[in-house]
Coordinates of C-alpha atoms and ligand atoms in Angstrom, one line a residue:
M1317 CA -8.2 15.9 -34.5
N1318 CA -9.7 19.0 -33.0
T1319 CA -7.8 19.5 -29.8
V1320 CA -7.2 23.2 -30.5
P1321 CA -9.5 24.9 -28.1
N1322 CA -11.9 26.6 -30.5
A1323 CA -15.6 26.0 -30.4
P1324 CA -16.0 23.5 -33.3
N1325 CA -18.3 24.5 -36.1
G1326 CA -20.4 26.9 -34.1
N1327 CA -20.9 24.2 -31.4
E1328 CA -21.6 26.2 -28.2
G1329 CA -21.3 23.1 -26.1
G1330 CA -23.5 22.5 -23.1
L1331 CA -25.3 19.3 -22.2
P1332 CA -25.4 16.6 -24.9
A1333 CA -28.7 14.9 -25.8
S1334 CA -27.2 11.6 -24.5
L1335 CA -23.9 10.0 -23.4
S1336 CA -22.1 6.6 -23.5
V1337 CA -19.7 5.6 -20.8
L1338 CA -17.2 2.9 -21.4
G1339 CA -15.5 1.4 -18.4
A1340 CA -18.6 2.5 -16.4
T1341 CA -17.8 0.3 -13.3
G1342 CA -14.4 1.9 -12.8
S1343 CA -13.3 5.0 -10.9
V1344 CA -13.6 7.4 -13.8
G1345 CA -16.6 5.6 -15.2
R1346 CA -18.6 5.9 -12.0
Q1347 CA -17.7 9.6 -11.7
S1348 CA -18.8 10.1 -15.3
I1349 CA -22.2 8.6 -14.3
E1350 CA -22.4 11.0 -11.4
V1351 CA -21.9 13.8 -13.8
A1352 CA -24.6 12.4 -16.1
E1353 CA -27.0 12.0 -13.1
R1354 CA -26.3 15.5 -11.8
H1355 CA -27.3 17.0 -15.2
R1356 CA -29.9 14.3 -16.1
I1357 CA -28.1 13.3 -19.3
P1358 CA -29.7 10.1 -20.6
L1359 CA -27.3 7.2 -21.1
D1360 CA -27.1 5.2 -24.3
L1361 CA -24.4 2.7 -23.5
L1362 CA -22.6 1.5 -20.4
S1363 CA -19.7 -1.0 -20.7
A1364 CA -17.5 -3.0 -18.4
N1365 CA -15.4 -6.2 -18.4
V1366 CA -16.4 -8.6 -15.6
D1367 CA -18.1 -6.7 -12.8
V1368 CA -21.6 -8.0 -13.3
A1369 CA -22.9 -6.9 -9.9
G1370 CA -21.5 -3.4 -10.3
M1371 CA -23.0 -3.1 -13.8
E1372 CA -26.4 -4.4 -12.7
K1373 CA -26.6 -1.7 -10.1
L1374 CA -25.5 1.1 -12.6
A1375 CA -27.9 -0.2 -15.2
R1376 CA -30.9 -0.2 -12.9
L1377 CA -29.9 3.3 -11.8
C1378 CA -29.4 4.8 -15.3
M1379 CA -31.5 2.6 -17.5
P1380 CA -29.2 2.8 -20.6
R1381 CA -30.3 1.4 -24.0
F1382 CA -27.3 -0.9 -24.1
C1383 CA -25.0 -2.7 -21.6
V1384 CA -21.9 -4.5 -23.0
M1385 CA -19.6 -6.7 -21.0
A1386 CA -16.2 -7.4 -22.7
D1387 CA -16.3 -10.8 -21.0
E1388 CA -18.8 -13.1 -22.7
A1389 CA -19.7 -15.1 -19.6
A1390 CA -20.2 -11.9 -17.6
A1391 CA -22.6 -10.7 -20.4
K1392 CA -24.6 -13.9 -20.1
D1393 CA -25.0 -13.5 -16.4
L1394 CA -25.9 -9.8 -16.8
S1395 CA -28.4 -10.6 -19.4
V1396 CA -30.3 -12.9 -17.0
R1397 CA -30.1 -10.3 -14.2
L1398 CA -31.4 -7.5 -16.4
G1399 CA -34.1 -9.7 -18.0
D1400 CA -36.9 -7.6 -16.6
T1401 CA -35.5 -4.2 -17.7
G1402 CA -35.7 -4.1 -21.5
I1403 CA -32.0 -3.1 -21.7
T1404 CA -30.1 -4.8 -24.6
V1405 CA -27.1 -6.8 -23.1
R1406 CA -24.2 -7.9 -25.3
G1407 CA -20.9 -9.6 -24.8
G1408 CA -17.4 -9.5 -26.3
A1409 CA -14.9 -6.9 -27.5
D1410 CA -16.3 -6.9 -31.0
A1411 CA -19.8 -6.4 -29.7
L1412 CA -18.6 -3.3 -27.8
C1413 CA -17.2 -1.7 -30.9
E1414 CA -20.4 -2.5 -32.9
T1415 CA -22.6 -1.2 -30.1
I1416 CA -20.6 2.1 -29.8
R1417 CA -21.4 2.6 -33.5
E1418 CA -25.0 1.6 -33.1
A1419 CA -25.5 3.9 -30.0
N1420 CA -23.9 6.7 -32.0
S1421 CA -23.9 9.0 -28.9
P1422 CA -23.0 12.7 -29.4
V1423 CA -20.4 12.2 -26.6
T1424 CA -18.7 9.0 -25.5
V1425 CA -16.5 8.8 -22.4
N1426 CA -13.8 6.2 -22.8
A1427 CA -12.7 5.2 -19.3
I1428 CA -11.7 1.7 -20.1
L1429 CA -8.4 0.6 -18.4
G1430 CA -5.4 -0.2 -20.5
E1431 CA -4.7 -1.2 -24.1
A1432 CA -8.2 -2.8 -24.2
G1433 CA -9.5 0.8 -24.7
L1434 CA -7.8 1.2 -28.1
L1435 CA -10.3 -0.5 -30.4
P1436 CA -13.2 1.2 -28.6
T1437 CA -11.4 4.5 -29.0
L1438 CA -11.1 3.9 -32.8
A1439 CA -14.8 2.9 -32.9
C1440 CA -15.7 6.2 -31.3
V1441 CA -13.3 8.1 -33.6
S1442 CA -15.0 6.5 -36.6
L1443 CA -18.3 8.2 -35.7
G1444 CA -16.8 11.7 -36.1
R1445 CA -18.6 12.8 -32.9
R1446 CA -17.0 13.7 -29.5
L1447 CA -14.7 11.4 -27.6
A1448 CA -14.1 12.4 -24.0
L1449 CA -10.9 10.4 -23.6
S1450 CA -9.7 9.1 -20.2
N1451 CA -8.1 6.0 -21.6
K1452 CA -4.6 7.4 -22.1
E1453 CA -3.3 4.0 -23.2
S1454 CA -5.1 4.5 -26.6
L1455 CA -2.8 7.4 -27.4
V1456 CA 0.3 5.8 -25.9
V1457 CA -0.2 2.7 -28.0
A1458 CA -1.4 4.2 -31.3
G1459 CA -1.4 8.0 -31.0
E1460 CA -0.5 8.6 -34.6
I1461 CA -3.3 6.3 -35.9
V1462 CA -5.9 7.7 -33.5
K1463 CA -5.0 11.2 -34.6
A1464 CA -5.0 10.5 -38.3
E1465 CA -8.5 8.8 -38.1
A1466 CA -9.9 11.7 -36.0
K1467 CA -8.7 14.1 -38.6
K1468 CA -10.5 12.2 -41.3
T1469 CA -13.8 11.9 -39.5
G1470 CA -13.7 15.3 -37.7
C1471 CA -13.9 13.6 -34.3
E1472 CA -13.1 16.0 -31.4
I1473 CA -11.0 14.3 -28.8
I1474 CA -11.3 16.2 -25.5
P1475 CA -9.0 15.0 -22.8
V1476 CA -10.3 13.9 -19.5
D1477 CA -7.0 13.2 -17.8
S1478 CA -6.7 16.1 -15.3
E1479 CA -3.3 17.3 -16.5
H1480 CA -4.4 17.3 -20.2
S1481 CA -7.7 18.8 -19.4
A1482 CA -5.8 21.6 -17.7
I1483 CA -3.4 22.1 -20.6
F1484 CA -6.4 22.1 -23.0
Q1485 CA -7.9 24.9 -20.9
C1486 CA -4.6 26.8 -20.6
L1487 CA -4.2 26.7 -24.4
H1488 CA -7.2 29.1 -24.7
A1489 CA -4.9 31.9 -23.5
G1490 CA -2.7 32.2 -26.6
R1491 CA -2.0 30.9 -30.1
K1492 CA -0.4 27.6 -30.8
S1493 CA 2.6 29.3 -32.4
E1494 CA 3.0 31.3 -29.1
V1495 CA 3.4 28.2 -26.9
K1496 CA 6.9 27.8 -25.5
S1497 CA 6.5 24.8 -23.2
I1498 CA 4.0 22.7 -21.3
L1499 CA 4.5 22.3 -17.5
L1500 CA 3.0 18.9 -16.8
T1501 CA 2.5 18.6 -13.0
A1502 CA 2.9 15.3 -11.1
S1503 CA 1.9 14.8 -7.5
G1504 CA 4.9 12.6 -6.8
A1505 CA 2.5 10.1 -5.3
P1506 CA 3.4 8.4 -2.0
F1507 CA 7.1 8.0 -2.8
R1508 CA 8.3 11.5 -3.6
G1509 CA 11.8 12.0 -2.2
K1510 CA 12.6 8.3 -1.8
T1511 CA 15.8 6.9 -3.2
R1512 CA 16.1 3.8 -5.3
E1513 CA 17.3 1.8 -2.2
E1514 CA 14.4 3.0 -0.1
L1515 CA 12.0 2.0 -2.9
E1516 CA 13.3 -1.6 -2.6
K1517 CA 11.4 -1.9 0.7
V1518 CA 8.0 -0.4 -0.1
T1519 CA 4.9 -2.6 -0.1
L1520 CA 1.8 -2.8 -2.2
R1521 CA -0.1 -1.1 0.5
D1522 CA 2.3 1.8 0.5
A1523 CA 2.1 2.1 -3.3
L1524 CA -1.7 2.2 -3.2
A1525 CA -1.8 5.0 -0.6
H1526 CA -2.0 8.0 -3.0
P1527 CA -1.9 11.2 -1.0
T1528 CA -4.2 13.3 -3.2
W1529 CA -6.2 11.3 -5.8
K1530 CA -8.5 8.3 -5.3
M1531 CA -8.2 6.2 -8.5
G1532 CA -8.3 2.7 -9.8
A1533 CA -5.5 0.4 -8.5
K1534 CA -3.5 0.2 -11.8
I1535 CA -3.2 4.0 -12.3
T1536 CA -2.4 4.4 -8.6
V1537 CA 0.6 2.1 -9.0
D1538 CA 1.5 3.9 -12.3
S1539 CA 1.5 7.1 -10.3
A1540 CA 3.8 5.6 -7.7
T1541 CA 6.4 4.4 -10.3
M1542 CA 5.9 7.7 -12.4
M1543 CA 5.1 5.5 -15.4
N1544 CA 1.8 7.4 -15.4
K1545 CA 3.7 10.7 -15.9
G1546 CA 5.7 9.1 -18.7
F1547 CA 2.4 8.0 -20.4
E1548 CA 1.1 11.5 -19.9
V1549 CA 4.2 13.0 -21.7
I1550 CA 3.3 10.7 -24.7
E1551 CA -0.4 11.6 -24.4
A1552 CA 0.4 15.3 -24.5
V1553 CA 2.7 14.9 -27.5
H1554 CA -0.2 13.4 -29.5
L1555 CA -3.0 15.6 -28.1
F1556 CA -1.3 18.9 -28.5
D1557 CA 1.2 18.3 -31.3
V1558 CA 4.2 19.4 -29.2
S1559 CA 7.7 17.9 -29.1
P1560 CA 8.6 15.8 -26.1
D1561 CA 11.4 18.3 -25.3
A1562 CA 8.8 21.1 -24.9
I1563 CA 7.1 19.1 -22.0
K1564 CA 8.6 19.7 -18.6
V1565 CA 7.5 17.6 -15.7
V1566 CA 7.1 19.5 -12.4
V1567 CA 6.4 17.6 -9.2
H1568 CA 3.7 19.5 -7.3
P1569 CA 2.6 17.4 -4.2
E1570 CA -0.6 19.4 -3.5
S1571 CA -2.3 18.5 -6.8
I1572 CA -3.9 21.9 -7.0
I1573 CA -2.2 23.2 -10.2
H1574 CA -3.2 20.5 -12.7
S1575 CA -0.7 21.7 -15.3
A1576 CA 0.3 24.9 -17.1
V1577 CA 1.3 26.4 -20.4
E1578 CA 4.3 28.7 -20.8
Y1579 CA 4.1 31.2 -23.6
I1580 CA 6.9 32.9 -25.6
D1581 CA 6.5 36.1 -23.6
S1582 CA 7.2 34.1 -20.4
A1583 CA 3.6 34.3 -19.2
V1584 CA 2.6 31.0 -17.5
V1585 CA -1.1 30.2 -17.5
A1586 CA -2.2 27.5 -15.1
Q1587 CA -5.4 25.7 -14.3
L1588 CA -6.2 25.1 -10.6
S1589 CA -9.0 23.3 -8.8
T1590 CA -9.6 20.9 -6.0
P1591 CA -8.5 17.5 -7.3
D1592 CA -11.8 15.9 -8.7
M1593 CA -12.1 14.0 -11.9
R1594 CA -15.8 14.9 -12.2
L1595 CA -14.7 18.4 -13.1
C1596 CA -12.5 17.0 -16.0
V1597 CA -15.3 14.7 -17.2
Q1598 CA -17.9 17.4 -17.1
Y1599 CA -15.7 19.9 -19.0
A1600 CA -14.9 17.3 -21.7
V1601 CA -18.7 16.6 -22.0
T1602 CA -20.0 20.2 -22.1
Y1603 CA -17.0 22.0 -23.7
P1604 CA -16.8 24.9 -24.6
A1605 CA -19.6 25.6 -22.1
R1606 CA -19.0 25.6 -18.4
L1607 CA -21.7 24.5 -16.0
P1608 CA -22.0 24.4 -12.2
G1609 CA -21.1 20.8 -11.2
L1610 CA -20.2 18.6 -8.3
T1611 CA -16.7 19.8 -7.6
R1612 CA -16.0 21.6 -4.3
E1613 CA -14.7 25.1 -4.8
L1614 CA -11.0 25.7 -4.3
D1615 CA -10.2 27.5 -1.0
L1616 CA -6.6 28.8 -1.5
F1617 CA -6.4 29.9 2.1
S1618 CA -6.9 26.4 3.4
V1619 CA -4.4 25.1 0.8
G1620 CA -1.9 27.6 2.2
S1621 CA 1.2 26.9 0.1
L1622 CA 2.1 25.3 -3.2
N1623 CA 5.4 23.4 -3.7
F1624 CA 7.4 22.4 -6.7
Y1625 CA 10.3 19.9 -7.2
P1626 CA 12.1 18.4 -10.2
P1627 CA 11.5 14.7 -10.8
D1628 CA 14.2 12.2 -9.9
P1629 CA 15.1 10.1 -13.0
D1630 CA 17.3 7.7 -11.0
A1631 CA 14.6 6.7 -8.5
F1632 CA 11.9 6.7 -11.2
P1633 CA 13.4 5.5 -14.4
L1634 CA 10.1 4.9 -16.2
L1635 CA 9.7 8.6 -16.8
P1636 CA 12.9 8.9 -18.9
L1637 CA 12.1 5.5 -20.4
A1638 CA 8.8 6.9 -21.8
R1639 CA 10.7 9.7 -23.4
R1640 CA 13.0 7.2 -25.0
A1641 CA 10.0 5.1 -26.2
I1642 CA 8.4 8.0 -28.0
A1643 CA 11.7 9.1 -29.5
L1644 CA 12.1 5.5 -30.9
G1645 CA 8.5 5.7 -32.0
G1646 CA 6.5 3.0 -34.0
G1647 CA 5.6 0.1 -31.7
V1648 CA 8.0 1.0 -28.9
P1649 CA 5.4 2.9 -26.8
A1650 CA 3.0 0.0 -27.3
V1651 CA 5.7 -2.3 -25.9
L1652 CA 6.2 0.1 -23.0
N1653 CA 2.5 0.0 -22.2
A1654 CA 2.1 -3.7 -22.5
A1655 CA 5.2 -4.5 -20.4
N1656 CA 3.9 -2.1 -17.8
E1657 CA 0.4 -3.7 -17.8
V1658 CA 1.9 -7.1 -17.1
A1659 CA 4.4 -5.9 -14.5
V1660 CA 1.7 -3.9 -12.6
A1661 CA -0.7 -6.8 -12.6
A1662 CA 2.1 -9.0 -11.1
F1663 CA 2.8 -6.4 -8.5
L1664 CA -0.9 -6.0 -7.6
S1665 CA -1.1 -9.8 -7.1
E1666 CA 2.1 -9.6 -5.0
K1667 CA 4.1 -11.8 -7.3
I1668 CA 6.9 -9.2 -7.6
G1669 CA 8.2 -6.2 -5.7
F1670 CA 7.8 -2.5 -6.4
T1671 CA 11.2 -2.0 -8.1
D1672 CA 10.7 -5.1 -10.2
V1673 CA 8.0 -3.2 -12.1
S1674 CA 10.5 -0.7 -13.5
R1675 CA 13.1 -3.4 -14.0
I1676 CA 10.7 -5.6 -16.1
V1677 CA 9.5 -2.7 -18.1
C1678 CA 13.0 -1.3 -18.9
E1679 CA 14.3 -4.8 -19.8
T1680 CA 11.3 -5.5 -22.1
V1681 CA 11.7 -2.2 -23.9
E1682 CA 15.4 -2.7 -24.4
K1683 CA 14.8 -6.2 -25.9
L1684 CA 12.1 -5.0 -28.3
T1685 CA 13.4 -1.7 -29.6
G1686 CA 13.2 -3.3 -33.1
R1687 CA 9.4 -2.9 -32.8
R1688 CA 10.0 0.7 -33.8
D1689 CA 9.0 -0.4 -37.3
A1690 CA 5.4 -1.3 -36.3
K1691 CA 2.9 1.1 -38.0
T1692 CA -0.5 -0.4 -38.5
V1693 CA -3.0 -1.3 -35.7
S1694 CA -2.3 -5.0 -36.2
E1695 CA 1.5 -4.5 -36.1
L1696 CA 1.1 -2.5 -32.9
L1697 CA -1.1 -5.2 -31.4
D1698 CA 1.5 -7.8 -32.3
A1699 CA 4.2 -5.7 -30.6
D1700 CA 1.8 -5.5 -27.6
Q1701 CA 1.5 -9.3 -27.5
E1702 CA 5.2 -10.0 -27.9
A1703 CA 6.0 -7.5 -25.1
R1704 CA 3.5 -9.3 -22.8
S1705 CA 5.3 -12.6 -23.4
V1706 CA 8.7 -11.1 -22.8
A1707 CA 7.6 -9.3 -19.6
V1708 CA 6.1 -12.5 -18.2
S1709 CA 9.4 -14.3 -18.8
L1710 CA 11.2 -11.7 -16.7
Y1711 CA 9.7 -12.5 -13.3
Ligands
NDP1030 P1 -10.6 1.2 -13.1 O1 -9.7 0.0 -12.9 O2 -11.2 1.8 -11.9 O3 -11.8 0.9 -14.1 C1 -11.5 0.3 -15.4 C2 -12.8 0.1 -16.1 O4 -12.4 -0.5 -17.4 C3 -13.8 -0.9 -15.5 O5 -15.1 -0.5 -15.8 C4 -13.4 -2.2 -16.1 O6 -14.5 -3.2 -16.0 C5 -13.1 -1.8 -17.5 N1 -12.2 -2.8 -18.1 C6 -11.1 -3.3 -17.6 N2 -10.6 -4.2 -18.5 C7 -11.4 -4.2 -19.6 C8 -11.4 -4.9 -20.9 N3 -10.4 -5.8 -21.1 N4 -12.4 -4.6 -21.7 C9 -13.3 -3.7 -21.5 N5 -13.4 -3.0 -20.3 C10 -12.4 -3.2 -19.4 O7 -9.7 2.3 -13.9 P2 -9.7 3.9 -13.8 O8 -11.1 4.4 -13.8 O9 -8.8 4.3 -12.7 O10 -9.0 4.3 -15.1 C11 -9.6 4.2 -16.4 C12 -8.7 4.9 -17.4 O11 -8.7 6.3 -17.1 C13 -7.3 4.5 -17.4 O12 -6.8 4.6 -18.7 C14 -6.6 5.5 -16.5 O13 -5.2 5.7 -16.9 C15 -7.4 6.8 -16.9 N6 -7.4 7.8 -15.8 C16 -7.9 7.5 -14.6 C17 -7.9 8.5 -13.6 C18 -8.6 8.2 -12.3 O14 -8.8 9.1 -11.5 N7 -9.0 7.0 -12.0 C19 -7.3 9.8 -13.8 C20 -6.9 10.0 -15.1 C21 -6.9 9.0 -16.1 P3 -14.6 -4.2 -14.7 O15 -15.0 -3.3 -13.6 O16 -15.7 -5.1 -15.1 O17 -13.3 -4.8 -14.6

């Protein structure tokens, strides 16, 4: 996997001839389309799951060659709606992977939510082209496999997640052997400073009120529980080949420093900007070139001050749990992810309370540590399925 920031094989970057966007109807997907529109990049493929109305609008706006809905019934509906356009519409998870290969875009943005992004990630990787990866769950569930496949095909995986985009940029300042640690910043989301007892009383509405980022509902809850930061530790381990111990989480409520790299001479190189995923998407698409884009410039005078705090592992146990999961390895991170998907979905539909999310995820992981033996994709997907059943039984 080429995540070391050198221009690959003389590639000077810039605008690709075309782009595919997976998870196009979501928060990152729509922002990716804004980037494509801004730079007039033609779209090969747009995908979503069930949001037919959203996809129809995007398809009419962008006129991609292909639209794929993971849900077959949604695909049928879309196919009727887009009957006058000449766009090829397909349905099903297998069709998505086949169409990714057929579209063969020079760059594919994977902004699918959750473990459902894994097989599409592997399909992109098999092309040996560029994957702009927002779907962090692919790396949480099967980081070793994704990495090994990317190495085989020469696929460049460029991170879209803002922290990993920042780290990727900061790694330009030195050699890999000179890196001492990675400072992974976290906003602290709405519940920074709250105790475990206080978290018992928070509501879904409170959890969805992220102070600095406007994101999809699931990642907003993951930010509130700090599961998101735990996933990002795992993501960084895989993307940058660093040990988990070399990754320090720093709570930084303003979300201006998106992460930093500390070098052996004690220099710390950070990346700053106004929080805007369109910058991360654009950089992943045009790297190593930089182009003017849609992001408002950073006015440090209006920001005024930047603050930093250590994370609280007692109030937010999912962050240390992620470290335990990666230390156990094998299928345990897949179990962690699957239990979290189930618990967050239950919280979003108000079946459980906020602190039940961490309880269910912790208990599921503890029950399934034996899944550390899982290695292949099918073993990891089995671990995922078992974790879902266990997690459901816990609420
Ligand atoms: P959203 O929930 O806003 O969008 C998710 C997208 O994935 C939608 O297009 C959805 O389709 C599609 N999708 C959902 N389930 C499936 C499935 N089973 N098969 C195929 N497609 C599916 O998510 P976000 O944009 O917030 O997040 C996307 C990814 O990016 C996540 O991995 C997240 O962690 C990561 N990320 C997001 C950031 C953000 O700012 N939002 C920041 C950094 C990372 P439909 O609309 O039809 O349901």
